[in-house]
mmCIF file of C-alpha atoms in Angstrom:
data_model
loop_
_atom_site.group_PDB
_atom_site.id
_atom_site.type_symbol
_atom_site.label_atom_id
_atom_site.label_comp_id
_atom_site.label_asym_id
_atom_site.label_seq_id
_atom_site.Cartn_x
_atom_site.Cartn_y
_atom_site.Cartn_z
ATOM 1 C CA MET A 18 -48.256 72.584 24.607
ATOM 2 C CA SER A 19 -46.414 73.562 21.540
ATOM 3 C CA TYR A 20 -44.630 75.281 19.465
ATOM 4 C CA GLN A 21 -43.796 76.194 15.842
ATOM 5 C CA LEU A 22 -39.790 75.895 14.405
ATOM 6 C CA THR A 23 -39.029 77.280 11.495
ATOM 7 C CA ILE A 24 -35.427 76.561 10.227
ATOM 8 C CA GLU A 25 -33.928 78.259 7.392
ATOM 9 C CA PRO A 26 -32.415 78.971 5.489
ATOM 10 C CA LEU A 27 -34.403 75.744 3.810
ATOM 11 C CA GLY A 28 -37.300 78.135 5.218
ATOM 12 C CA GLN A 29 -39.122 75.592 6.775
ATOM 13 C CA THR A 30 -41.860 75.691 10.214
ATOM 14 C CA ILE A 31 -42.243 72.380 12.246
ATOM 15 C CA GLU A 32 -44.340 71.862 14.618
ATOM 16 C CA VAL A 33 -41.757 70.730 18.581
ATOM 17 C CA GLU A 34 -43.994 69.386 21.517
ATOM 18 C CA GLU A 35 -43.026 70.867 24.781
ATOM 19 C CA GLY A 36 -39.692 69.207 26.113
ATOM 20 C CA GLN A 37 -38.965 68.148 22.641
ATOM 21 C CA THR A 38 -35.253 69.316 21.851
ATOM 22 C CA ILE A 39 -34.751 70.828 17.857
ATOM 23 C CA LEU A 40 -33.180 67.832 17.089
ATOM 24 C CA ASP A 41 -35.407 65.640 18.171
ATOM 25 C CA ALA A 42 -38.150 66.959 16.070
ATOM 26 C CA ALA A 43 -36.086 67.494 13.256
ATOM 27 C CA LEU A 44 -35.593 64.477 12.716
ATOM 28 C CA ARG A 45 -38.581 64.041 12.830
ATOM 29 C CA ALA A 46 -40.076 65.435 10.386
ATOM 30 C CA GLY A 47 -37.211 64.019 7.922
ATOM 31 C CA ILE A 48 -35.452 67.284 9.039
ATOM 32 C CA TYR A 49 -31.527 66.557 8.468
ATOM 33 C CA LEU A 50 -29.837 68.513 11.362
ATOM 34 C CA PRO A 51 -25.777 67.713 12.252
ATOM 35 C CA HIS A 52 -25.327 65.742 14.502
ATOM 36 C CA ALA A 53 -22.959 63.658 16.216
ATOM 37 C CA CYS A 54 -22.343 62.768 20.184
ATOM 38 C CA CYS A 55 -26.453 63.791 20.838
ATOM 39 C CA HIS A 56 -25.190 64.674 24.335
ATOM 40 C CA GLY A 57 -24.227 68.396 24.174
ATOM 41 C CA LEU A 58 -21.263 67.415 24.585
ATOM 42 C CA CYS A 59 -19.374 68.122 21.250
ATOM 43 C CA ALA A 60 -20.356 71.205 19.190
ATOM 44 C CA THR A 61 -21.526 69.004 15.858
ATOM 45 C CA CYS A 62 -24.954 70.600 16.152
ATOM 46 C CA LYS A 63 -25.181 74.212 17.080
ATOM 47 C CA VAL A 64 -27.321 76.600 15.211
ATOM 48 C CA GLN A 65 -28.188 80.355 15.015
ATOM 49 C CA VAL A 66 -31.272 81.458 17.129
ATOM 50 C CA VAL A 67 -32.531 83.742 14.574
ATOM 51 C CA ASP A 68 -35.499 85.012 17.274
ATOM 52 C CA GLY A 69 -37.023 83.155 20.013
ATOM 53 C CA GLU A 70 -35.682 81.828 22.731
ATOM 54 C CA VAL A 71 -34.338 78.045 24.090
ATOM 55 C CA ASP A 72 -33.785 76.023 27.122
ATOM 56 C CA HIS A 73 -29.921 75.106 27.244
ATOM 57 C CA GLY A 74 -31.129 72.438 28.745
ATOM 58 C CA ALA A 75 -27.390 69.888 29.435
ATOM 59 C CA ALA A 76 -25.139 71.710 26.764
ATOM 60 C CA SER A 77 -21.894 71.984 28.025
ATOM 61 C CA SER A 78 -19.690 74.971 28.870
ATOM 62 C CA PHE A 79 -16.654 74.071 25.982
ATOM 63 C CA ALA A 80 -19.366 72.966 23.502
ATOM 64 C CA LEU A 81 -21.360 76.371 23.901
ATOM 65 C CA MET A 82 -19.623 78.621 25.876
ATOM 66 C CA ASP A 83 -21.079 81.786 27.389
ATOM 67 C CA PHE A 84 -19.681 84.383 24.943
ATOM 68 C CA GLU A 85 -22.335 81.983 21.926
ATOM 69 C CA ARG A 86 -25.444 81.826 24.700
ATOM 70 C CA ASP A 87 -25.281 85.188 24.298
ATOM 71 C CA GLU A 88 -25.111 85.080 20.600
ATOM 72 C CA GLN A 89 -28.097 83.267 20.903
ATOM 73 C CA LYS A 90 -26.165 80.301 19.192
ATOM 74 C CA CYS A 91 -27.827 77.149 21.137
ATOM 75 C CA LEU A 92 -26.374 72.108 20.989
ATOM 76 C CA ALA A 93 -29.663 72.226 18.531
ATOM 77 C CA CYS A 94 -29.894 68.018 20.456
ATOM 78 C CA CYS A 95 -30.809 69.174 23.900
ATOM 79 C CA ALA A 96 -32.278 72.889 23.283
ATOM 80 C CA THR A 97 -35.895 72.654 24.003
ATOM 81 C CA PRO A 98 -38.079 75.990 23.012
ATOM 82 C CA GLN A 99 -39.422 78.483 25.168
ATOM 83 C CA SER A 100 -41.812 80.267 22.383
ATOM 84 C CA ASP A 101 -41.838 79.713 19.237
ATOM 85 C CA LEU A 102 -37.956 79.820 17.176
ATOM 86 C CA VAL A 103 -36.594 80.524 13.852
ATOM 87 C CA ILE A 104 -32.994 78.959 13.885
ATOM 88 C CA GLU A 105 -30.118 78.904 10.476
ATOM 89 C CA ALA A 106 -28.749 75.940 10.623
ATOM 90 C CA GLU A 107 -26.236 74.680 8.405
ATOM 91 C CA ILE A 108 -27.502 72.181 6.041
ATOM 92 C CA ASP A 109 -25.421 70.165 3.767
ATOM 93 C CA GLU A 110 -27.834 69.438 0.368
ATOM 94 C CA ASP A 111 -27.537 65.594 -0.494
ATOM 95 C CA ALA A 112 -28.205 64.221 -3.907
ATOM 96 C CA ASP A 113 -28.789 60.234 -1.892
ATOM 97 C CA ALA A 114 -30.095 61.125 0.883
ATOM 98 C CA ARG A 115 -33.648 60.271 0.905
ATOM 99 C CA ASN A 116 -34.232 62.140 4.622
ATOM 100 C CA LEU A 117 -36.802 59.653 5.775
ATOM 101 C CA PRO A 118 -38.529 60.803 9.271
ATOM 102 C CA VAL A 119 -37.771 59.453 12.620
ATOM 103 C CA SER A 120 -40.604 57.091 13.657
ATOM 104 C CA ASP A 121 -41.354 54.559 16.688
ATOM 105 C CA TYR A 122 -41.230 51.256 16.254
ATOM 106 C CA MET A 123 -42.500 48.228 18.275
ATOM 107 C CA GLY A 124 -41.614 44.505 18.420
ATOM 108 C CA THR A 125 -40.791 41.140 19.770
ATOM 109 C CA VAL A 126 -37.528 39.698 19.891
ATOM 110 C CA SER A 127 -37.470 36.672 17.329
ATOM 111 C CA ARG A 128 -34.248 35.136 17.522
ATOM 112 C CA ILE A 129 -30.394 35.270 19.565
ATOM 113 C CA GLU A 130 -27.672 33.422 18.560
ATOM 114 C CA SER A 131 -23.564 33.353 19.795
ATOM 115 C CA LEU A 132 -21.746 35.371 16.341
ATOM 116 C CA THR A 133 -18.293 35.383 18.107
ATOM 117 C CA PRO A 134 -17.393 35.005 21.770
ATOM 118 C CA THR A 135 -18.729 38.635 22.397
ATOM 119 C CA ILE A 136 -20.811 39.628 19.711
ATOM 120 C CA LYS A 137 -24.511 38.484 19.647
ATOM 121 C CA GLY A 138 -26.919 38.766 16.980
ATOM 122 C CA VAL A 139 -30.463 39.899 17.765
ATOM 123 C CA TRP A 140 -33.718 39.677 15.265
ATOM 124 C CA ILE A 141 -36.807 42.208 15.724
ATOM 125 C CA LYS A 142 -39.950 41.343 13.958
ATOM 126 C CA LEU A 143 -41.951 43.869 14.164
ATOM 127 C CA ASP A 144 -45.232 45.159 14.600
ATOM 128 C CA ASP A 145 -45.541 47.065 11.782
ATOM 129 C CA PRO A 146 -45.268 44.237 9.156
ATOM 130 C CA ALA A 147 -43.640 47.255 6.589
ATOM 131 C CA GLY A 148 -41.178 47.850 8.107
ATOM 132 C CA ILE A 149 -38.629 50.477 8.618
ATOM 133 C CA ASP A 150 -38.389 52.278 5.713
ATOM 134 C CA PHE A 151 -34.680 53.109 5.701
ATOM 135 C CA GLN A 152 -31.429 53.525 3.720
ATOM 136 C CA ALA A 153 -28.543 50.714 4.234
ATOM 137 C CA GLY A 154 -26.287 51.645 6.139
ATOM 138 C CA GLN A 155 -28.030 53.909 8.958
ATOM 139 C CA TYR A 156 -28.907 53.333 12.158
ATOM 140 C CA VAL A 157 -31.555 53.015 15.385
ATOM 141 C CA ASN A 158 -32.048 53.515 19.265
ATOM 142 C CA LEU A 159 -32.527 50.485 20.644
ATOM 143 C CA HIS A 160 -34.317 51.403 24.185
ATOM 144 C CA PHE A 161 -33.931 49.349 27.408
ATOM 145 C CA PRO A 162 -35.076 48.644 30.630
ATOM 146 C CA ASP A 163 -35.281 50.503 33.722
ATOM 147 C CA ASP A 164 -33.249 53.699 33.942
ATOM 148 C CA MET A 165 -30.868 52.233 31.048
ATOM 149 C CA GLY A 166 -32.201 54.854 28.505
ATOM 150 C CA SER A 167 -31.624 53.948 24.879
ATOM 151 C CA ARG A 168 -28.036 53.273 22.234
ATOM 152 C CA ALA A 169 -27.787 53.220 18.993
ATOM 153 C CA PHE A 170 -26.761 50.111 16.834
ATOM 154 C CA SER A 171 -26.489 49.433 12.594
ATOM 155 C CA LEU A 172 -29.545 48.014 11.617
ATOM 156 C CA ALA A 173 -27.303 45.073 9.516
ATOM 157 C CA GLY A 174 -29.804 43.146 7.205
ATOM 158 C CA PRO A 175 -30.565 44.615 3.859
ATOM 159 C CA PRO A 176 -33.477 46.662 3.716
ATOM 160 C CA GLY A 177 -37.205 45.821 2.741
ATOM 161 C CA LEU A 178 -37.696 43.023 5.768
ATOM 162 C CA GLY A 179 -40.531 42.456 8.338
ATOM 163 C CA GLU A 180 -37.234 41.894 10.445
ATOM 164 C CA VAL A 181 -34.007 43.651 11.944
ATOM 165 C CA GLU A 182 -30.673 42.447 12.692
ATOM 166 C CA LEU A 183 -29.146 43.578 14.963
ATOM 167 C CA ASN A 184 -25.423 43.151 16.586
ATOM 168 C CA ILE A 185 -24.995 43.819 19.766
ATOM 169 C CA ARG A 186 -20.900 43.230 20.758
ATOM 170 C CA ILE A 187 -20.404 43.187 24.568
ATOM 171 C CA VAL A 188 -18.964 46.368 26.288
ATOM 172 C CA PRO A 189 -17.731 45.699 30.152
ATOM 173 C CA GLY A 190 -18.656 47.103 32.203
ATOM 174 C CA GLY A 191 -22.111 48.177 29.939
ATOM 175 C CA ARG A 192 -24.822 47.997 31.576
ATOM 176 C CA ALA A 193 -27.213 48.307 27.994
ATOM 177 C CA THR A 194 -25.117 46.016 26.303
ATOM 178 C CA GLY A 195 -24.160 42.906 29.364
ATOM 179 C CA TYR A 196 -28.780 43.466 29.327
ATOM 180 C CA VAL A 197 -28.750 42.543 25.603
ATOM 181 C CA HIS A 198 -25.823 38.933 26.265
ATOM 182 C CA GLN A 199 -27.529 38.491 29.766
ATOM 183 C CA ASN A 200 -30.715 39.081 30.201
ATOM 184 C CA MET A 201 -32.571 39.637 27.068
ATOM 185 C CA GLN A 202 -35.258 36.641 25.586
ATOM 186 C CA VAL A 203 -37.140 35.679 22.694
ATOM 187 C CA GLY A 204 -40.331 36.375 22.935
ATOM 188 C CA GLU A 205 -39.432 39.911 25.135
ATOM 189 C CA ARG A 206 -41.737 43.079 23.985
ATOM 190 C CA VAL A 207 -38.732 46.322 22.549
ATOM 191 C CA ARG A 208 -39.531 49.711 21.211
ATOM 192 C CA LEU A 209 -37.104 51.136 19.070
ATOM 193 C CA SER A 210 -36.443 54.657 17.023
ATOM 194 C CA GLY A 211 -35.511 55.971 13.533
ATOM 195 C CA PRO A 212 -33.394 55.200 10.919
ATOM 196 C CA TYR A 213 -30.778 57.823 11.769
ATOM 197 C CA GLY A 214 -27.721 58.841 10.166
ATOM 198 C CA ARG A 215 -26.030 60.144 7.306
ATOM 199 C CA PHE A 216 -23.381 56.923 6.246
ATOM 200 C CA PHE A 217 -24.420 55.293 2.981
ATOM 201 C CA VAL A 218 -23.830 54.434 -0.446
ATOM 202 C CA LYS A 219 -23.693 57.197 -2.887
ATOM 203 C CA LYS A 220 -24.669 55.466 -5.433
ATOM 204 C CA SER A 221 -25.207 58.413 -7.603
ATOM 205 C CA ALA A 222 -21.568 58.423 -7.885
ATOM 206 C CA ALA A 223 -21.658 55.512 -9.304
ATOM 207 C CA VAL A 224 -18.213 54.343 -8.411
ATOM 208 C CA PRO A 225 -16.132 51.286 -7.091
ATOM 209 C CA THR A 226 -16.398 50.855 -3.662
ATOM 210 C CA ILE A 227 -14.471 50.243 -0.801
ATOM 211 C CA PHE A 228 -15.524 48.583 2.974
ATOM 212 C CA MET A 229 -13.295 48.946 5.470
ATOM 213 C CA ALA A 230 -14.695 46.938 8.559
ATOM 214 C CA GLY A 231 -13.115 46.039 12.009
ATOM 215 C CA GLY A 232 -15.584 44.341 15.284
ATOM 216 C CA SER A 233 -19.500 45.336 15.237
ATOM 217 C CA GLY A 234 -18.712 47.507 12.102
ATOM 218 C CA LEU A 235 -19.796 45.290 10.093
ATOM 219 C CA SER A 236 -23.609 45.607 10.893
ATOM 220 C CA SER A 237 -23.320 48.985 8.321
ATOM 221 C CA PRO A 238 -21.013 47.045 6.065
ATOM 222 C CA ARG A 239 -22.996 43.962 5.960
ATOM 223 C CA SER A 240 -26.252 46.126 5.041
ATOM 224 C CA MET A 241 -24.837 47.971 2.059
ATOM 225 C CA ILE A 242 -23.611 45.503 0.045
ATOM 226 C CA LEU A 243 -26.055 43.363 0.283
ATOM 227 C CA ASP A 244 -28.901 46.316 -0.699
ATOM 228 C CA LEU A 245 -25.777 46.746 -3.722
ATOM 229 C CA LEU A 246 -26.105 43.259 -4.948
ATOM 230 C CA ALA A 247 -30.151 43.083 -4.578
ATOM 231 C CA GLU A 248 -30.076 46.045 -7.114
ATOM 232 C CA GLY A 249 -28.045 44.529 -9.676
ATOM 233 C CA SER A 250 -25.069 46.789 -8.872
ATOM 234 C CA THR A 251 -21.802 45.406 -11.907
ATOM 235 C CA LEU A 252 -19.960 48.017 -10.535
ATOM 236 C CA PRO A 253 -16.829 46.585 -8.383
ATOM 237 C CA ILE A 254 -17.743 46.182 -4.287
ATOM 238 C CA THR A 255 -14.361 44.855 -2.215
ATOM 239 C CA LEU A 256 -15.120 44.208 1.535
ATOM 240 C CA VAL A 257 -11.934 44.189 3.812
ATOM 241 C CA TYR A 258 -12.955 42.826 7.193
ATOM 242 C CA GLY A 259 -10.746 43.057 10.360
ATOM 243 C CA GLN A 260 -10.948 40.640 13.611
ATOM 244 C CA ARG A 261 -8.546 38.957 16.357
ATOM 245 C CA THR A 262 -8.704 34.993 15.754
ATOM 246 C CA ARG A 263 -10.875 33.709 13.240
ATOM 247 C CA GLU A 264 -14.045 32.324 15.845
ATOM 248 C CA GLU A 265 -14.322 36.278 16.093
ATOM 249 C CA LEU A 266 -14.420 36.005 12.220
ATOM 250 C CA TYR A 267 -18.497 36.330 11.549
ATOM 251 C CA TYR A 268 -20.574 36.082 8.399
ATOM 252 C CA HIS A 269 -17.243 35.214 7.035
ATOM 253 C CA ASP A 270 -18.660 32.099 4.943
ATOM 254 C CA GLU A 271 -21.457 34.029 3.622
ATOM 255 C CA PHE A 272 -19.138 36.590 2.328
ATOM 256 C CA LEU A 273 -17.231 33.970 0.414
ATOM 257 C CA ALA A 274 -20.186 32.209 -0.945
ATOM 258 C CA LEU A 275 -21.144 36.272 -2.513
ATOM 259 C CA ALA A 276 -18.000 36.218 -3.770
ATOM 260 C CA GLU A 277 -19.049 32.415 -5.721
ATOM 261 C CA LYS A 278 -21.747 33.821 -6.639
ATOM 262 C CA HIS A 279 -20.726 37.863 -7.482
ATOM 263 C CA PRO A 280 -18.478 38.354 -9.899
ATOM 264 C CA ASN A 281 -17.830 41.783 -9.618
ATOM 265 C CA PHE A 282 -18.457 41.241 -5.538
ATOM 266 C CA HIS A 283 -14.735 41.073 -3.476
ATOM 267 C CA TYR A 284 -13.891 38.987 0.013
ATOM 268 C CA VAL A 285 -10.465 39.905 1.699
ATOM 269 C CA PRO A 286 -10.767 39.190 5.232
ATOM 270 C CA ALA A 287 -7.648 39.644 7.765
ATOM 271 C CA LEU A 288 -6.560 38.559 10.911
ATOM 272 C CA SER A 289 -4.648 40.522 13.623
ATOM 273 C CA GLY A 290 -4.005 37.406 16.342
ATOM 274 C CA GLU A 291 -4.309 34.805 15.159
ATOM 275 C CA PRO A 292 -1.974 31.959 16.443
ATOM 276 C CA GLU A 293 0.843 30.526 13.925
ATOM 277 C CA GLY A 294 0.815 27.379 12.712
ATOM 278 C CA SER A 295 -3.352 27.865 12.081
ATOM 279 C CA ALA A 296 -5.247 26.440 9.725
ATOM 280 C CA TRP A 297 -5.984 30.051 8.415
ATOM 281 C CA GLN A 298 -4.449 31.158 4.742
ATOM 282 C CA GLY A 299 -5.742 34.494 4.478
ATOM 283 C CA PHE A 300 -4.045 37.539 5.212
ATOM 284 C CA ARG A 301 -2.409 38.285 8.786
ATOM 285 C CA GLY A 302 -2.489 41.525 9.932
ATOM 286 C CA PHE A 303 -4.101 44.726 10.246
ATOM 287 C CA VAL A 304 -7.582 46.041 8.027
ATOM 288 C CA HIS A 305 -5.073 48.918 6.793
ATOM 289 C CA GLU A 306 -2.359 45.928 5.764
ATOM 290 C CA ALA A 307 -4.674 44.261 3.618
ATOM 291 C CA ALA A 308 -6.430 46.986 2.133
ATOM 292 C CA LYS A 309 -3.011 48.766 0.795
ATOM 293 C CA ALA A 310 -1.383 44.775 -0.182
ATOM 294 C CA HIS A 311 -4.817 44.129 -1.959
ATOM 295 C CA PHE A 312 -5.200 47.172 -3.781
ATOM 296 C CA ASP A 313 -1.249 47.762 -4.257
ATOM 297 C CA ASN A 314 -1.810 51.246 -2.217
ATOM 298 C CA ASP A 315 -3.441 52.314 -5.446
ATOM 299 C CA PHE A 316 -7.229 53.694 -4.496
ATOM 300 C CA ARG A 317 -8.001 56.333 -7.176
ATOM 301 C CA GLY A 318 -11.635 55.730 -8.874
ATOM 302 C CA HIS A 319 -13.512 54.321 -4.834
ATOM 303 C CA LYS A 320 -14.944 55.638 -2.287
ATOM 304 C CA ALA A 321 -14.506 53.623 0.778
ATOM 305 C CA TYR A 322 -16.879 53.461 3.456
ATOM 306 C CA LEU A 323 -15.372 52.859 7.506
ATOM 307 C CA CYS A 324 -16.297 51.024 10.050
ATOM 308 C CA GLY A 325 -14.547 50.012 13.249
ATOM 309 C CA PRO A 326 -12.757 51.078 16.485
ATOM 310 C CA PRO A 327 -10.987 55.010 16.516
ATOM 311 C CA LEU A 328 -8.118 53.193 15.899
ATOM 312 C CA MET A 329 -9.236 50.958 13.062
ATOM 313 C CA ILE A 330 -10.748 53.941 11.585
ATOM 314 C CA ASP A 331 -7.829 56.925 11.692
ATOM 315 C CA ALA A 332 -5.549 53.285 10.568
ATOM 316 C CA CYS A 333 -7.661 53.247 6.965
ATOM 317 C CA ILE A 334 -8.221 57.181 6.565
ATOM 318 C CA ASN A 335 -4.361 57.715 6.822
ATOM 319 C CA THR A 336 -3.685 54.899 4.068
ATOM 320 C CA LEU A 337 -5.971 55.869 2.273
ATOM 321 C CA MET A 338 -4.408 59.402 1.600
ATOM 322 C CA GLN A 339 -1.482 57.445 1.284
ATOM 323 C CA GLY A 340 -2.774 56.015 -1.686
ATOM 324 C CA ARG A 341 -4.804 59.174 -3.116
ATOM 325 C CA LEU A 342 -8.093 58.650 -2.198
ATOM 326 C CA PHE A 343 -8.847 61.818 -0.155
ATOM 327 C CA GLU A 344 -11.620 63.521 1.622
ATOM 328 C CA ARG A 345 -14.437 63.678 -0.279
ATOM 329 C CA ASP A 346 -14.252 60.463 -1.266
ATOM 330 C CA ILE A 347 -13.695 58.872 2.231
ATOM 331 C CA TYR A 348 -16.894 58.073 4.830
ATOM 332 C CA THR A 349 -16.913 56.604 8.075
ATOM 333 C CA GLU A 350 -19.906 55.647 10.810
ATOM 334 C CA LYS A 351 -19.469 57.568 13.424
ATOM 335 C CA PHE A 352 -20.905 56.448 17.370
ATOM 336 C CA ILE A 353 -19.915 59.073 20.058
ATOM 337 C CA SER A 354 -19.950 58.279 23.389
ATOM 338 C CA ALA A 355 -20.628 60.772 26.105
ATOM 339 C CA ALA A 356 -16.828 59.877 26.493
ATOM 340 C CA ASP A 357 -15.563 60.074 23.572
ATOM 341 C CA ALA A 358 -17.184 63.448 22.405
ATOM 342 C CA GLN A 359 -14.437 65.449 22.763
ATOM 343 C CA GLN A 360 -12.429 63.937 20.064
ATOM 344 C CA VAL A 361 -15.583 64.056 17.472
ATOM 345 C CA ARG A 362 -13.827 65.752 15.003
ATOM 346 C CA SER A 363 -9.736 65.813 13.913
ATOM 347 C CA PRO A 364 -8.356 69.055 13.311
ATOM 348 C CA LEU A 365 -7.003 67.531 9.643
ATOM 349 C CA PHE A 366 -10.223 67.033 8.580
ATOM 350 C CA ARG A 367 -13.713 68.566 7.890
ATOM 351 C CA SER A 368 -15.902 65.673 7.811
ATOM 352 C CA ILE A 369 -14.349 62.183 8.557
#
């Protein structure tokens, strides 16, 4: 059985399979609905049911209160239709969004490399030779065996390849990332779905870009930078990338080579925990400190894209705003787990 879902104010009607969530059906139809945690905890995907009935599923009583349920609101990430539906959602138009439909892909693990002591590079050759169509900066959900479910990982390579690259950091106690680091084998068959996310370069703005990344948060900026350079962009592009020590600074040589080849690309590596007396000649300190020094605390006229741990992102936002770059020009990539979904939004910012 399936149901008809009409999404206002778009006026577009799509089909939803029995047991399928509103959010999943919309994304697979190429319709973006705002969302973040996908666990029914953060309320980012809250929509108004204008007509019809839903099962609220695992929606938290904090994210969706009793009076809101009485007002016919629901969380699109976990609500499933019980009849034909009409919903009303806050959908912001984005001139740079391609609104690509989410699809499922099968592939084979073709290569696994240790990029750092805690990050594995995993390459997956897809069965479809055309590969996955995505905007640089987006992510996929990688599905794991048994009852581990799926996890979100950014695509680390540029679009247009039949092989995708994922950079996967091991999470202490994490079953899925532990599986990747300890059990995954070359030749293994895997399934992934995507593309997901609204994190991509606002190319229509035609202004210089700043990428600020830490840890495995390098994946999306690397994809976006490689895509911009492959397109022949001549606007200034700056990557400020931080790790603790030199052995953790992966793709360092690649970025040095790109900076030599492309006069408009500037690479600023920063190490926050490199031992004194080592051979490191670059910046010592955190990402936001390196950016402040490189730009002399003046970020006007740029758009900034931030990827990394929450504390790094918060520090970078503060530094950028102190340097006169404001919310409309700052974009962050958020992977929200059930544990931290309650903290997805800062009260100071509307969209970052």
